[in-house]
Structures are given as C-alpha cells and as structure tokens.
PDB file of C-alpha atoms in Angstrom:
ATOM      1  CA  MET A   6     -13.782 -32.339 -15.701  1.00 40.00           C
ATOM      2  CA  SER A   7      -9.731 -32.367 -14.968  1.00 56.00           C
ATOM      3  CA  ASN A   8      -8.892 -33.007 -11.142  1.00 78.00           C
ATOM      4  CA  GLU A   9      -5.498 -32.175 -11.979  1.00 89.00           C
ATOM      5  CA  LEU A  10      -4.786 -29.540  -8.367  1.00 93.00           C
ATOM      6  CA  LEU A  11      -1.869 -28.800  -6.825  1.00 96.00           C
ATOM      7  CA  LYS A  12      -2.394 -28.010  -3.068  1.00 97.00           C
ATOM      8  CA  VAL A  13      -0.473 -25.581  -0.446  1.00 97.00           C
ATOM      9  CA  ASN A  14      -1.573 -24.997   2.935  1.00 98.00           C
ATOM     10  CA  ILE A  15       1.365 -24.152   5.016  1.00 98.00           C
ATOM     11  CA  GLN A  16       2.809 -22.284   8.248  1.00 98.00           C
ATOM     12  CA  LYS A  17       6.454 -20.801   9.197  1.00 97.00           C
ATOM     13  CA  LYS A  18       7.451 -18.704  11.538  1.00 95.00           C
ATOM     14  CA  LEU A  19       9.863 -16.417  10.750  1.00 93.00           C
ATOM     15  CA  LYS A  20      12.376 -14.416  12.274  1.00 91.00           C
ATOM     16  CA  GLU A  21       9.465 -10.577  11.189  1.00 90.00           C
ATOM     17  CA  PHE A  22       6.034 -12.233  10.863  1.00 94.00           C
ATOM     18  CA  ASP A  23       4.866 -15.917  10.537  1.00 96.00           C
ATOM     19  CA  LEU A  24       4.303 -16.860   7.155  1.00 97.00           C
ATOM     20  CA  ASN A  25       0.313 -18.735   6.708  1.00 97.00           C
ATOM     21  CA  VAL A  26      -0.223 -19.453   2.988  1.00 97.00           C
ATOM     22  CA  ASP A  27      -3.529 -21.501   1.758  1.00 97.00           C
ATOM     23  CA  PHE A  28      -4.574 -22.155  -1.707  1.00 96.00           C
ATOM     24  CA  GLU A  29      -5.076 -24.080  -4.839  1.00 95.00           C
ATOM     25  CA  LEU A  30      -4.260 -23.454  -8.087  1.00 94.00           C
ATOM     26  CA  LYS A  31      -6.197 -25.649 -11.002  1.00 89.00           C
ATOM     27  CA  LYS A  32      -3.483 -25.783 -14.030  1.00 85.00           C
ATOM     28  CA  GLY A  33      -2.459 -22.232 -15.062  1.00 89.00           C
ATOM     29  CA  CYS A  34      -0.435 -19.718 -13.632  1.00 94.00           C
ATOM     30  CA  LEU A  35      -0.839 -17.876 -10.400  1.00 96.00           C
ATOM     31  CA  GLY A  36       1.028 -14.776  -8.962  1.00 96.00           C
ATOM     32  CA  ILE A  37       2.507 -13.819  -6.083  1.00 97.00           C
ATOM     33  CA  LEU A  38       2.515 -10.051  -5.681  1.00 95.00           C
ATOM     34  CA  GLY A  39       3.337  -8.236  -2.346  1.00 93.00           C
ATOM     35  CA  PRO A  40       6.335  -5.908  -1.091  1.00 90.00           C
ATOM     36  CA  SER A  41       9.752  -7.362  -0.711  1.00 88.00           C
ATOM     37  CA  GLY A  42      10.480  -9.665   2.308  1.00 89.00           C
ATOM     38  CA  CYS A  43       6.546 -10.836   2.777  1.00 93.00           C
ATOM     39  CA  GLY A  44       6.857 -14.387   1.912  1.00 94.00           C
ATOM     40  CA  LYS A  45       6.436 -14.642  -1.520  1.00 94.00           C
ATOM     41  CA  SER A  46      10.455 -16.251  -2.115  1.00 92.00           C
ATOM     42  CA  MET A  47       9.541 -18.691   1.022  1.00 95.00           C
ATOM     43  CA  THR A  48       6.136 -19.835  -0.222  1.00 96.00           C
ATOM     44  CA  LEU A  49       8.033 -20.741  -3.593  1.00 95.00           C
ATOM     45  CA  LYS A  50      11.284 -21.992  -1.497  1.00 96.00           C
ATOM     46  CA  SER A  51       8.857 -24.572   0.080  1.00 97.00           C
ATOM     47  CA  VAL A  52       6.781 -25.815  -2.453  1.00 97.00           C
ATOM     48  CA  ALA A  53      10.647 -26.453  -4.182  1.00 96.00           C
ATOM     49  CA  GLY A  54      11.737 -28.191  -1.165  1.00 96.00           C
ATOM     50  CA  ILE A  55      13.993 -26.039  -0.520  1.00 95.00           C
ATOM     51  CA  VAL A  56      13.001 -25.031   2.804  1.00 95.00           C
ATOM     52  CA  ASN A  57      11.033 -26.880   5.355  1.00 96.00           C
ATOM     53  CA  PRO A  58       7.670 -25.488   6.854  1.00 97.00           C
ATOM     54  CA  ASP A  59       6.484 -25.777  10.303  1.00 97.00           C
ATOM     55  CA  ASN A  60       3.030 -26.868   9.553  1.00 97.00           C
ATOM     56  CA  GLY A  61       0.587 -27.687   6.885  1.00 97.00           C
ATOM     57  CA  VAL A  62       0.557 -29.734   3.832  1.00 98.00           C
ATOM     58  CA  ILE A  63       1.837 -29.420   0.263  1.00 98.00           C
ATOM     59  CA  SER A  64       0.142 -31.818  -2.779  1.00 97.00           C
ATOM     60  CA  LEU A  65      -0.367 -32.606  -6.594  1.00 96.00           C
ATOM     61  CA  THR A  66      -2.579 -34.260  -7.732  1.00 93.00           C
ATOM     62  CA  THR A  67      -2.419 -35.172 -11.517  1.00 87.00           C
ATOM     63  CA  ASN A  68      -3.508 -38.820 -12.334  1.00 81.00           C
ATOM     64  CA  ASP A  69      -3.127 -39.788  -8.768  1.00 87.00           C
ATOM     65  CA  GLU A  70      -1.850 -38.083  -5.430  1.00 90.00           C
ATOM     66  CA  THR A  71       1.554 -37.120  -4.727  1.00 95.00           C
ATOM     67  CA  VAL A  72       2.276 -35.651  -1.456  1.00 97.00           C
ATOM     68  CA  TYR A  73       5.544 -32.968  -1.309  1.00 97.00           C
ATOM     69  CA  TYR A  74       5.246 -32.392   2.565  1.00 98.00           C
ATOM     70  CA  ASP A  75       2.404 -32.983   5.589  1.00 98.00           C
ATOM     71  CA  SER A  76       3.481 -32.044   8.397  1.00 97.00           C
ATOM     72  CA  ASN A  77       1.461 -34.714  10.562  1.00 96.00           C
ATOM     73  CA  GLU A  78       2.071 -38.010   8.591  1.00 96.00           C
ATOM     74  CA  LYS A  79       6.149 -36.532   8.147  1.00 96.00           C
ATOM     75  CA  ILE A  80       6.273 -36.949   4.775  1.00 97.00           C
ATOM     76  CA  ASN A  81       9.160 -34.459   3.005  1.00 97.00           C
ATOM     77  CA  LEU A  82       9.958 -34.975  -0.581  1.00 96.00           C
ATOM     78  CA  LYS A  83      13.076 -33.929  -1.607  1.00 95.00           C
ATOM     79  CA  PRO A  84      13.118 -31.678  -4.322  1.00 93.00           C
ATOM     80  CA  GLN A  85      14.585 -33.597  -6.741  1.00 88.00           C
ATOM     81  CA  LYS A  86      12.076 -36.085  -6.238  1.00 92.00           C
ATOM     82  CA  ARG A  87       9.122 -33.150  -6.901  1.00 94.00           C
ATOM     83  CA  ASN A  88       9.320 -32.565 -10.780  1.00 92.00           C
ATOM     84  CA  VAL A  89       8.841 -28.951  -9.443  1.00 95.00           C
ATOM     85  CA  GLY A  90      11.617 -26.521 -12.075  1.00 93.00           C
ATOM     86  CA  TYR A  91      12.993 -23.276 -10.050  1.00 93.00           C
ATOM     87  CA  LEU A  92      13.595 -20.098 -12.371  1.00 90.00           C
ATOM     88  CA  PHE A  93      15.411 -17.901  -9.847  1.00 85.00           C
ATOM     89  CA  GLN A  94      16.761 -14.825  -9.839  1.00 80.00           C
ATOM     90  CA  ASN A  95      20.293 -15.482 -11.073  1.00 83.00           C
ATOM     91  CA  TYR A  96      19.201 -18.709 -12.783  1.00 87.00           C
ATOM     92  CA  ALA A  97      21.576 -20.524 -11.679  1.00 88.00           C
ATOM     93  CA  LEU A  98      23.145 -21.629 -14.336  1.00 93.00           C
ATOM     94  CA  PHE A  99      26.322 -23.753 -13.831  1.00 95.00           C
ATOM     95  CA  PRO A 100      29.079 -21.561 -14.561  1.00 95.00           C
ATOM     96  CA  ASN A 101      31.339 -24.692 -16.246  1.00 96.00           C
ATOM     97  CA  MET A 102      29.116 -25.991 -17.824  1.00 96.00           C
ATOM     98  CA  THR A 103      28.457 -25.304 -21.309  1.00 97.00           C
ATOM     99  CA  VAL A 104      25.214 -24.048 -22.677  1.00 96.00           C
ATOM    100  CA  GLU A 105      24.363 -27.975 -23.879  1.00 95.00           C
ATOM    101  CA  GLU A 106      25.523 -28.807 -20.903  1.00 94.00           C
ATOM    102  CA  ASN A 107      23.244 -27.474 -18.600  1.00 95.00           C
ATOM    103  CA  VAL A 108      20.196 -27.812 -20.305  1.00 94.00           C
ATOM    104  CA  ALA A 109      21.246 -31.901 -20.937  1.00 93.00           C
ATOM    105  CA  ILE A 110      21.767 -31.897 -16.609  1.00 91.00           C
ATOM    106  CA  GLY A 111      17.147 -31.284 -17.352  1.00 82.00           C
ATOM    107  CA  LEU A 112      17.628 -34.981 -18.924  1.00 85.00           C
ATOM    108  CA  PRO A 113      17.507 -38.422 -17.926  1.00 81.00           C
ATOM    109  CA  LYS A 114      20.831 -39.688 -18.417  1.00 81.00           C
ATOM    110  CA  ASP A 115      19.363 -42.041 -21.441  1.00 82.00           C
ATOM    111  CA  TYR A 116      18.083 -38.888 -22.831  1.00 84.00           C
ATOM    112  CA  ASP A 117      17.422 -38.540 -27.272  1.00 85.00           C
ATOM    113  CA  GLU A 118      20.142 -36.644 -28.357  1.00 89.00           C
ATOM    114  CA  LYS A 119      17.410 -35.518 -30.418  1.00 90.00           C
ATOM    115  CA  ARG A 120      15.657 -34.362 -27.893  1.00 89.00           C
ATOM    116  CA  LEU A 121      18.217 -31.840 -26.748  1.00 92.00           C
ATOM    117  CA  THR A 122      18.205 -30.554 -30.271  1.00 93.00           C
ATOM    118  CA  ASP A 123      14.590 -29.923 -30.232  1.00 90.00           C
ATOM    119  CA  MET A 124      15.656 -27.811 -26.748  1.00 90.00           C
ATOM    120  CA  ILE A 125      17.935 -25.852 -27.865  1.00 93.00           C
ATOM    121  CA  LYS A 126      16.044 -25.067 -31.634  1.00 90.00           C
ATOM    122  CA  ARG A 127      13.044 -23.873 -29.398  1.00 86.00           C
ATOM    123  CA  PHE A 128      14.925 -21.932 -27.297  1.00 88.00           C
ATOM    124  CA  ARG A 129      16.865 -20.205 -30.232  1.00 87.00           C
ATOM    125  CA  LEU A 130      19.727 -21.450 -28.491  1.00 93.00           C
ATOM    126  CA  GLU A 131      21.679 -22.362 -31.924  1.00 94.00           C
ATOM    127  CA  GLY A 132      25.120 -21.329 -32.031  1.00 95.00           C
ATOM    128  CA  LEU A 133      25.616 -20.703 -28.649  1.00 95.00           C
ATOM    129  CA  GLU A 134      26.023 -24.690 -27.704  1.00 95.00           C
ATOM    130  CA  LYS A 135      29.366 -24.850 -26.966  1.00 96.00           C
ATOM    131  CA  ARG A 136      29.861 -21.575 -24.837  1.00 96.00           C
ATOM    132  CA  TYR A 137      29.087 -20.698 -20.613  1.00 96.00           C
ATOM    133  CA  PRO A 138      27.054 -18.514 -19.161  1.00 95.00           C
ATOM    134  CA  ARG A 139      29.591 -15.945 -18.410  1.00 94.00           C
ATOM    135  CA  GLU A 140      29.523 -15.531 -22.487  1.00 96.00           C
ATOM    136  CA  LEU A 141      25.681 -14.944 -22.739  1.00 93.00           C
ATOM    137  CA  SER A 142      23.328 -11.413 -22.191  1.00 87.00           C
ATOM    138  CA  GLY A 143      21.050 -11.939 -19.667  1.00 82.00           C
ATOM    139  CA  GLY A 144      18.136 -13.069 -21.592  1.00 83.00           C
ATOM    140  CA  GLN A 145      19.866 -15.957 -23.497  1.00 89.00           C
ATOM    141  CA  GLN A 146      20.838 -17.086 -19.755  1.00 90.00           C
ATOM    142  CA  GLN A 147      17.049 -16.749 -18.776  1.00 86.00           C
ATOM    143  CA  ARG A 148      16.905 -18.560 -22.395  1.00 88.00           C
ATOM    144  CA  VAL A 149      19.242 -21.806 -20.948  1.00 93.00           C
ATOM    145  CA  ALA A 150      17.756 -21.732 -17.601  1.00 91.00           C
ATOM    146  CA  LEU A 151      13.716 -22.080 -19.432  1.00 89.00           C
ATOM    147  CA  ALA A 152      15.217 -24.718 -21.207  1.00 91.00           C
ATOM    148  CA  ARG A 153      17.101 -26.714 -18.660  1.00 92.00           C
ATOM    149  CA  ILE A 154      13.891 -26.850 -16.298  1.00 91.00           C
ATOM    150  CA  LEU A 155      11.421 -27.612 -19.264  1.00 89.00           C
ATOM    151  CA  ALA A 156      13.792 -30.373 -20.904  1.00 88.00           C
ATOM    152  CA  TYR A 157      12.971 -32.024 -17.639  1.00 84.00           C
ATOM    153  CA  SER A 158       9.076 -32.435 -18.637  1.00 87.00           C
ATOM    154  CA  PRO A 159       8.391 -30.558 -14.614  1.00 92.00           C
ATOM    155  CA  ASP A 160       5.115 -30.786 -13.590  1.00 93.00           C
ATOM    156  CA  VAL A 161       5.682 -27.809 -11.727  1.00 95.00           C
ATOM    157  CA  ILE A 162       7.195 -24.310 -12.828  1.00 95.00           C
ATOM    158  CA  LEU A 163       8.099 -21.681 -10.196  1.00 96.00           C
ATOM    159  CA  LEU A 164       9.716 -18.660 -11.071  1.00 94.00           C
ATOM    160  CA  ASP A 165      10.712 -16.168  -8.075  1.00 91.00           C
ATOM    161  CA  GLU A 166      11.375 -12.326  -9.589  1.00 87.00           C
ATOM    162  CA  PRO A 167      12.479 -13.372 -13.352  1.00 82.00           C
ATOM    163  CA  PHE A 168      12.618 -10.131 -14.985  1.00 78.00           C
ATOM    164  CA  SER A 169      14.102  -8.285 -11.693  1.00 71.00           C
ATOM    165  CA  ALA A 170      17.436  -7.646 -13.060  1.00 61.00           C
ATOM    166  CA  MET A 171      16.980  -7.034 -16.734  1.00 65.00           C
ATOM    167  CA  ASP A 172      16.673  -3.102 -18.217  1.00 64.00           C
ATOM    168  CA  THR A 173      13.609  -1.838 -20.034  1.00 66.00           C
ATOM    169  CA  PHE A 174      14.327  -2.909 -23.503  1.00 67.00           C
ATOM    170  CA  LEU A 175      15.471  -6.778 -23.057  1.00 67.00           C
ATOM    171  CA  LYS A 176      12.409  -7.442 -19.684  1.00 71.00           C
ATOM    172  CA  GLU A 177       9.517  -6.332 -22.248  1.00 73.00           C
ATOM    173  CA  GLN A 178      11.280  -8.872 -24.272  1.00 73.00           C
ATOM    174  CA  LEU A 179      12.136 -11.680 -22.524  1.00 75.00           C
ATOM    175  CA  ARG A 180       8.544 -11.069 -21.125  1.00 79.00           C
ATOM    176  CA  ILE A 181       6.975 -12.054 -24.156  1.00 80.00           C
ATOM    177  CA  GLU A 182       8.598 -15.137 -24.564  1.00 78.00           C
ATOM    178  CA  LEU A 183       8.158 -16.636 -21.329  1.00 82.00           C
ATOM    179  CA  SER A 184       4.329 -15.989 -22.203  1.00 83.00           C
ATOM    180  CA  ASN A 185       4.460 -17.874 -24.747  1.00 82.00           C
ATOM    181  CA  VAL A 186       6.797 -20.515 -23.396  1.00 82.00           C
ATOM    182  CA  LEU A 187       4.275 -20.509 -20.454  1.00 84.00           C
ATOM    183  CA  LYS A 188       0.505 -20.518 -22.662  1.00 84.00           C
ATOM    184  CA  ASP A 189       2.255 -24.474 -24.183  1.00 84.00           C
ATOM    185  CA  PHE A 190       3.173 -25.777 -20.629  1.00 88.00           C
ATOM    186  CA  ASP A 191      -0.051 -28.016 -19.548  1.00 87.00           C
ATOM    187  CA  GLY A 192       1.301 -27.932 -15.749  1.00 90.00           C
ATOM    188  CA  PHE A 193       0.984 -25.842 -12.892  1.00 95.00           C
ATOM    189  CA  SER A 194       3.094 -22.436 -12.820  1.00 95.00           C
ATOM    190  CA  ILE A 195       3.702 -19.843 -10.754  1.00 96.00           C
ATOM    191  CA  LEU A 196       5.223 -16.523 -10.785  1.00 95.00           C
ATOM    192  CA  VAL A 197       6.767 -14.071  -7.511  1.00 94.00           C
ATOM    193  CA  THR A 198       6.710 -10.977  -7.722  1.00 90.00           C
ATOM    194  CA  HIS A 199       6.221  -6.732  -6.167  1.00 87.00           C
ATOM    195  CA  ASN A 200       5.942  -5.995 -10.173  1.00 87.00           C
ATOM    196  CA  ARG A 201       2.336  -5.829 -11.172  1.00 90.00           C
ATOM    197  CA  ASP A 202       2.257  -5.518 -14.686  1.00 88.00           C
ATOM    198  CA  GLU A 203       3.999  -8.626 -14.936  1.00 89.00           C
ATOM    199  CA  VAL A 204       0.943 -10.317 -12.883  1.00 92.00           C
ATOM    200  CA  PHE A 205      -0.785  -9.268 -14.512  1.00 92.00           C
ATOM    201  CA  GLN A 206       0.156 -10.239 -18.317  1.00 90.00           C
ATOM    202  CA  PHE A 207       1.437 -14.109 -17.591  1.00 91.00           C
ATOM    203  CA  CYS A 208      -1.136 -14.932 -14.823  1.00 94.00           C
ATOM    204  CA  ASP A 209      -4.714 -16.110 -14.417  1.00 92.00           C
ATOM    205  CA  GLU A 210      -5.129 -16.523 -10.803  1.00 95.00           C
ATOM    206  CA  LEU A 211      -3.813 -13.710  -8.348  1.00 97.00           C
ATOM    207  CA  LEU A 212      -2.448 -14.141  -4.511  1.00 96.00           C
ATOM    208  CA  ILE A 213      -1.735 -10.626  -2.682  1.00 96.00           C
ATOM    209  CA  LEU A 214       0.722 -11.132   0.667  1.00 95.00           C
ATOM    210  CA  ASP A 215       1.346  -8.502   3.345  1.00 94.00           C
ATOM    211  CA  LYS A 216       3.777  -9.815   6.205  1.00 94.00           C
ATOM    212  CA  GLY A 217       3.526 -13.546   5.411  1.00 95.00           C
ATOM    213  CA  LYS A 218      -0.700 -13.189   4.554  1.00 96.00           C
ATOM    214  CA  ILE A 219      -2.638 -13.836   2.220  1.00 97.00           C
ATOM    215  CA  ILE A 220      -5.189 -10.149   2.054  1.00 96.00           C
ATOM    216  CA  ALA A 221      -6.669 -10.740  -1.324  1.00 97.00           C
ATOM    217  CA  LYS A 222      -7.395 -13.451  -3.675  1.00 96.00           C
ATOM    218  CA  GLY A 223      -8.737 -14.634  -7.121  1.00 96.00           C
ATOM    219  CA  THR A 224      -8.633 -14.172 -10.332  1.00 96.00           C
ATOM    220  CA  THR A 225      -5.750 -11.118 -11.779  1.00 96.00           C
ATOM    221  CA  HIS A 226      -9.125  -9.589 -13.536  1.00 95.00           C
ATOM    222  CA  ASP A 227     -11.244 -10.031 -10.128  1.00 96.00           C
ATOM    223  CA  VAL A 228      -8.561  -8.705  -7.752  1.00 96.00           C
ATOM    224  CA  PHE A 229      -7.829  -5.266  -9.783  1.00 95.00           C
ATOM    225  CA  GLU A 230     -11.054  -3.986 -10.912  1.00 93.00           C
ATOM    226  CA  ASN A 231     -12.080  -5.076  -6.940  1.00 92.00           C
ATOM    227  CA  PRO A 232      -8.685  -4.551  -4.498  1.00 94.00           C
ATOM    228  CA  LYS A 233     -11.176  -4.005  -2.566  1.00 92.00           C
ATOM    229  CA  LYS A 234      -8.598  -3.377   0.634  1.00 95.00           C
ATOM    230  CA  VAL A 235      -6.377  -0.327   0.507  1.00 96.00           C
ATOM    231  CA  GLN A 236      -3.542  -2.138   0.911  1.00 94.00           C
ATOM    232  CA  VAL A 237      -4.565  -4.256  -2.171  1.00 96.00           C
ATOM    233  CA  ALA A 238      -5.030  -1.436  -3.786  1.00 95.00           C
ATOM    234  CA  ARG A 239      -2.001   0.241  -3.569  1.00 94.00           C
ATOM    235  CA  LEU A 240      -0.089  -2.699  -4.868  1.00 92.00           C
ATOM    236  CA  THR A 241      -2.166  -3.609  -7.668  1.00 94.00           C
ATOM    237  CA  GLY A 242      -1.235   0.435  -8.350  1.00 92.00           C
ATOM    238  CA  CYS A 243      -3.504   2.315  -7.217  1.00 94.00           C
ATOM    239  CA  LYS A 244      -2.778   6.241  -7.206  1.00 92.00           C
ATOM    240  CA  ASN A 245      -5.338   8.129  -6.023  1.00 97.00           C
ATOM    241  CA  ILE A 246      -6.538   7.134  -2.049  1.00 97.00           C
ATOM    242  CA  SER A 247      -8.546   8.882   0.162  1.00 97.00           C
ATOM    243  CA  LYS A 248     -10.510   8.234   3.043  1.00 97.00           C
ATOM    244  CA  VAL A 249     -13.815   9.685   2.885  1.00 97.00           C
ATOM    245  CA  GLU A 250     -16.922  10.445   4.542  1.00 96.00           C
ATOM    246  CA  ILE A 251     -20.413   9.086   3.306  1.00 96.00           C
ATOM    247  CA  ILE A 252     -23.203  11.409   2.127  1.00 96.00           C
ATOM    248  CA  ASP A 253     -25.597   8.994   1.158  1.00 96.00           C
ATOM    249  CA  ASP A 254     -26.600   5.882  -0.531  1.00 95.00           C
ATOM    250  CA  TYR A 255     -24.693   6.958  -4.061  1.00 95.00           C
ATOM    251  CA  HIS A 256     -22.828  10.005  -2.514  1.00 96.00           C
ATOM    252  CA  LEU A 257     -19.224  10.779  -0.987  1.00 96.00           C
ATOM    253  CA  LYS A 258     -16.565  13.194  -0.311  1.00 96.00           C
ATOM    254  CA  SER A 259     -13.134  12.701  -0.275  1.00 96.00           C
ATOM    255  CA  LEU A 260     -11.436  13.314   2.724  1.00 96.00           C
ATOM    256  CA  GLU A 261      -7.883  14.865   1.178  1.00 94.00           C
ATOM    257  CA  TRP A 262      -9.563  16.351  -2.410  1.00 94.00           C
ATOM    258  CA  GLY A 263     -11.986  17.740  -0.938  1.00 92.00           C
ATOM    259  CA  ILE A 264     -14.476  16.316  -3.818  1.00 93.00           C
ATOM    260  CA  THR A 265     -17.492  14.816  -3.821  1.00 95.00           C
ATOM    261  CA  PHE A 266     -18.757  12.126  -5.549  1.00 95.00           C
ATOM    262  CA  GLU A 267     -21.810  10.176  -6.994  1.00 95.00           C
ATOM    263  CA  VAL A 268     -21.221   6.422  -7.488  1.00 93.00           C
ATOM    264  CA  ALA A 269     -23.230   4.152  -9.559  1.00 91.00           C
ATOM    265  CA  GLU A 270     -23.608   1.379  -6.485  1.00 91.00           C
ATOM    266  CA  LYS A 271     -25.321   1.480  -3.833  1.00 94.00           C
ATOM    267  CA  ILE A 272     -22.426   2.004  -0.943  1.00 94.00           C
ATOM    268  CA  SER A 273     -22.078   0.360   2.478  1.00 92.00           C
ATOM    269  CA  GLN A 274     -21.256   1.321   5.826  1.00 91.00           C
ATOM    270  CA  ASP A 275     -18.153  -0.276   6.146  1.00 92.00           C
ATOM    271  CA  ILE A 276     -16.666   2.258   3.177  1.00 94.00           C
ATOM    272  CA  THR A 277     -13.804   3.545   4.123  1.00 96.00           C
ATOM    273  CA  HIS A 278     -11.635   4.265   1.015  1.00 96.00           C
ATOM    274  CA  ILE A 279     -11.865   6.132  -1.971  1.00 96.00           C
ATOM    275  CA  GLY A 280      -9.585   5.010  -4.782  1.00 96.00           C
ATOM    276  CA  ILE A 281      -9.710   6.222  -8.191  1.00 95.00           C
ATOM    277  CA  ARG A 282      -6.401   4.401 -11.235  1.00 94.00           C
ATOM    278  CA  ALA A 283      -4.806   7.879 -12.713  1.00 93.00           C
ATOM    279  CA  HIS A 284      -5.720   6.691 -15.883  1.00 91.00           C
ATOM    280  CA  ASP A 285      -9.170   6.360 -15.598  1.00 91.00           C
ATOM    281  CA  PHE A 286      -9.747  10.306 -15.340  1.00 89.00           C
ATOM    282  CA  LEU A 287     -10.945  11.748 -18.939  1.00 85.00           C
ATOM    283  CA  PRO A 288     -11.734  15.426 -20.381  1.00 82.00           C
ATOM    284  CA  ALA A 289     -15.127  16.758 -18.875  1.00 83.00           C
ATOM    285  CA  GLU A 290     -17.413  19.370 -19.245  1.00 80.00           C
ATOM    286  CA  LYS A 291     -17.186  21.634 -16.055  1.00 76.00           C
ATOM    287  CA  ASP A 292     -21.367  20.620 -15.068  1.00 79.00           C
ATOM    288  CA  ASP A 293     -20.701  16.780 -15.716  1.00 85.00           C
ATOM    289  CA  ILE A 294     -20.944  14.542 -12.797  1.00 89.00           C
ATOM    290  CA  ASN A 295     -17.998  14.467 -10.894  1.00 91.00           C
ATOM    291  CA  SER A 296     -16.395  16.800 -12.643  1.00 89.00           C
ATOM    292  CA  PHE A 297     -13.569  19.649 -11.172  1.00 87.00           C
ATOM    293  CA  ASP A 298     -11.563  22.242 -12.489  1.00 85.00           C
ATOM    294  CA  THR A 299      -7.560  21.338 -13.294  1.00 86.00           C
ATOM    295  CA  ILE A 300      -6.419  24.806 -12.323  1.00 89.00           C
ATOM    296  CA  ASN A 301      -3.114  25.194 -10.562  1.00 92.00           C
ATOM    297  CA  ALA A 302      -1.796  22.082 -11.636  1.00 93.00           C
ATOM    298  CA  THR A 303       1.687  20.921 -12.805  1.00 93.00           C
ATOM    299  CA  LYS A 304       2.184  18.488 -16.074  1.00 91.00           C
ATOM    300  CA  LEU A 305       5.425  16.088 -15.900  1.00 92.00           C
ATOM    301  CA  GLU A 306       5.937  15.280 -19.888  1.00 91.00           C
ATOM    302  CA  ILE A 307       7.138  11.306 -20.289  1.00 89.00           C
ATOM    303  CA  PRO A 308       6.918   9.559 -23.709  1.00 87.00           C
ATOM    304  CA  PHE A 309       3.991   9.092 -24.075  1.00 86.00           C
ATOM    305  CA  GLU A 310       2.062  10.577 -21.525  1.00 90.00           C
ATOM    306  CA  TRP A 311       1.480  13.319 -19.494  1.00 89.00           C
ATOM    307  CA  GLN A 312       1.668  13.192 -15.553  1.00 92.00           C
ATOM    308  CA  ILE A 313      -0.509  16.015 -14.810  1.00 92.00           C
ATOM    309  CA  THR A 314      -0.754  16.521 -10.750  1.00 94.00           C
ATOM    310  CA  LEU A 315      -3.641  18.210  -9.431  1.00 93.00           C
ATOM    311  CA  ALA A 316      -3.978  21.377  -6.544  1.00 93.00           C
ATOM    312  CA  ASN A 317      -6.044  18.854  -4.418  1.00 92.00           C
ATOM    313  CA  GLY A 318      -3.495  16.288  -4.689  1.00 92.00           C
ATOM    314  CA  LEU A 319      -4.922  14.126  -7.455  1.00 94.00           C
ATOM    315  CA  TRP A 320      -2.553  12.231 -10.412  1.00 94.00           C
ATOM    316  CA  TRP A 321      -4.198  11.824 -13.438  1.00 92.00           C
ATOM    317  CA  LYS A 322      -1.650  10.348 -16.601  1.00 92.00           C
ATOM    318  CA  LEU A 323      -3.482  11.760 -19.674  1.00 88.00           C
ATOM    319  CA  ASP A 324      -2.257   9.786 -23.335  1.00 85.00           C
ATOM    320  CA  LYS A 325      -0.535  12.477 -25.121  1.00 80.00           C
ATOM    321  CA  LYS A 326      -2.839  11.215 -28.625  1.00 71.00           C
ATOM    322  CA  TYR A 327      -6.189  12.035 -26.258  1.00 58.00           C
ATOM    323  CA  MET A 328      -4.691  15.685 -25.614  1.00 54.00           C
ATOM    324  CA  ILE A 329      -3.733  16.556 -29.179  1.00 47.00           C
ATOM    325  CA  MET A 330      -7.574  15.346 -30.673  1.00 45.00           C
ATOM    326  CA  ASN A 331      -9.312  16.067 -27.364  1.00 48.00           C
ATOM    327  CA  LEU A 332      -7.659  19.201 -26.393  1.00 44.00           C
TER     328      LEU A 332
END
C-alpha cells in the first residue's frame, strides 16, 4: 500500500475571519469548493509558499517526508524548493518570452531539447513556439502554462479557478483537456473553484469551505449525495431547500411548500430542512406517493430543458426529450 500523503493543517488570521483547514490527500485530485472570499485561494497559496500561515504544518510524503512548513520547528521552505506547480487564474506567463521560452523555464538549465519538443507536442503547441502570450488565445495560454508546470515534474499541482475567465465553448474544451492531464499525472493535485460542475468532473475528494472553516469533506460523490448541511446543499447546487416539521419516523411536512413527504429512511430528530435537486422530479400520477399538482406553474425554455417553477416555489428542471416522449 502506498504511503504517499500530502498533509495540510494550518491556521491564519485574516481580516474577515480566521482560516482553519486540516486535511490529508492520498494522491488524486482534491477539490476545494466555496463562495468567493472563503479562504480557498489562501489555502493554495499557503501550500505553494506564496503566503505564510500563522501556525500549523504542511508536509509531503513520497519516498520520504518533506516538510514545507512547520511553525513549531521554524521550517518554511521557499516556493522554488517545494516542487509545487501553481496554475494561476491569469496563467502568469512571461509576456516578453515566447511559448518555447515560457515552457523551457520549467526545465533544468541543462535540459534535453527533446524534453522541450515533447512538451510542445504533448500540449499541441506546434507552430506556436515563437509566439508571445499576447498572440495566443486563452486556451493556448492555459496549455502553455500547464506545459511549463509539468515540464519540471512537480509533486503537487495547484489549480486556482483555471476556467473563471473563459467563454462557455472554450471552457468545455479545456475541461476535457485538463481532465486528461490530471489522469496522466502521478502526483497530488488541488483544484479551487466555486463551480460545482468543475469539482464534480475533476475531483476524487472534496472539501467545502465557508468563512475559513471546513463544513464538509469526503469523496465528491458522497458529499453531493448526502450534503447533511443546508450550506453544503446550496454550494453543491441544490435549488429547493425548505424548513420542515417532523410528523413521524417516515413523514415530514415542508413548511415552505406546504407538502407532506414520505421518506425511505427513518427521520432523525436533528433534521431541520429537506432538499430536493431540481432534476430529481419526474412526471407522476396524481395518487402516487409524494405527488402533487403543477397548476399555475410557470415554464421557461432553455436550449435542452424546461425550467418549471411551481406555484408553491419548487423549481423543476425537465429534459425536453423526456417531455416529448412522455407528456
């Protein structure tokens, strides 16, 4: 069994709140999801050595342990000593260097030309070698930045909202490309985002941050399937959330929607809310369990689905194909 492990346990006093994160990553990709200003990027910058925590430990164990930061032992490795690749939101390419010069910066001084050629080919940058960043599209700039990072074989890749400034078409293209890069990467990666689709696509493990505190962590699928907290449900994209009144072990009433639901699992007395994802509704017969009418609903058409808002406030997303075949 592999003992490779990235450990992060840090605290830092910030203007709006105190950052306090504690996690371990055993290879693969970890997602950090949360609203803007919750401490996501500060966590990445602490791992990279760009900012210093007030207290804590950051360490990487591969063949042996490398301590990046330890407040008690007064250890604080400089960023260039950490072998960490950081993909900034704006890619941070050197504007006065060509594509091949930007990529070569990531290689040792005595690098083999074949290594540079391989990286150019791998990231489909052939024909762009002599261009400068200002002459590249956003997607090309991202590929150059990734080539530069992977050229020096980092132990850890940090991705800080890499798709935030892109249009929808380019974003979809680059998500596929980055997904392939990460699958081939035999190391640790951390993706920071406020986009639930990105975290679901890329990340094996997930942390959810709110005002500097971890409010959920686990496998990505588990956190989405069972968010447990209202704020976690919202951040993972749940549109329908209501306070409830518990009736008995298997029935509860939504106070916002005025509907009584029957549930499959015994209801804990700690339950305060119910959440229903907008895609989880299906057309039903009137006497089916958990069925209700759609009188006075409003319907909004978007390219591939209908967004239906019921009179009681419930929000339903229904695939157009389903409506054509079944309604």
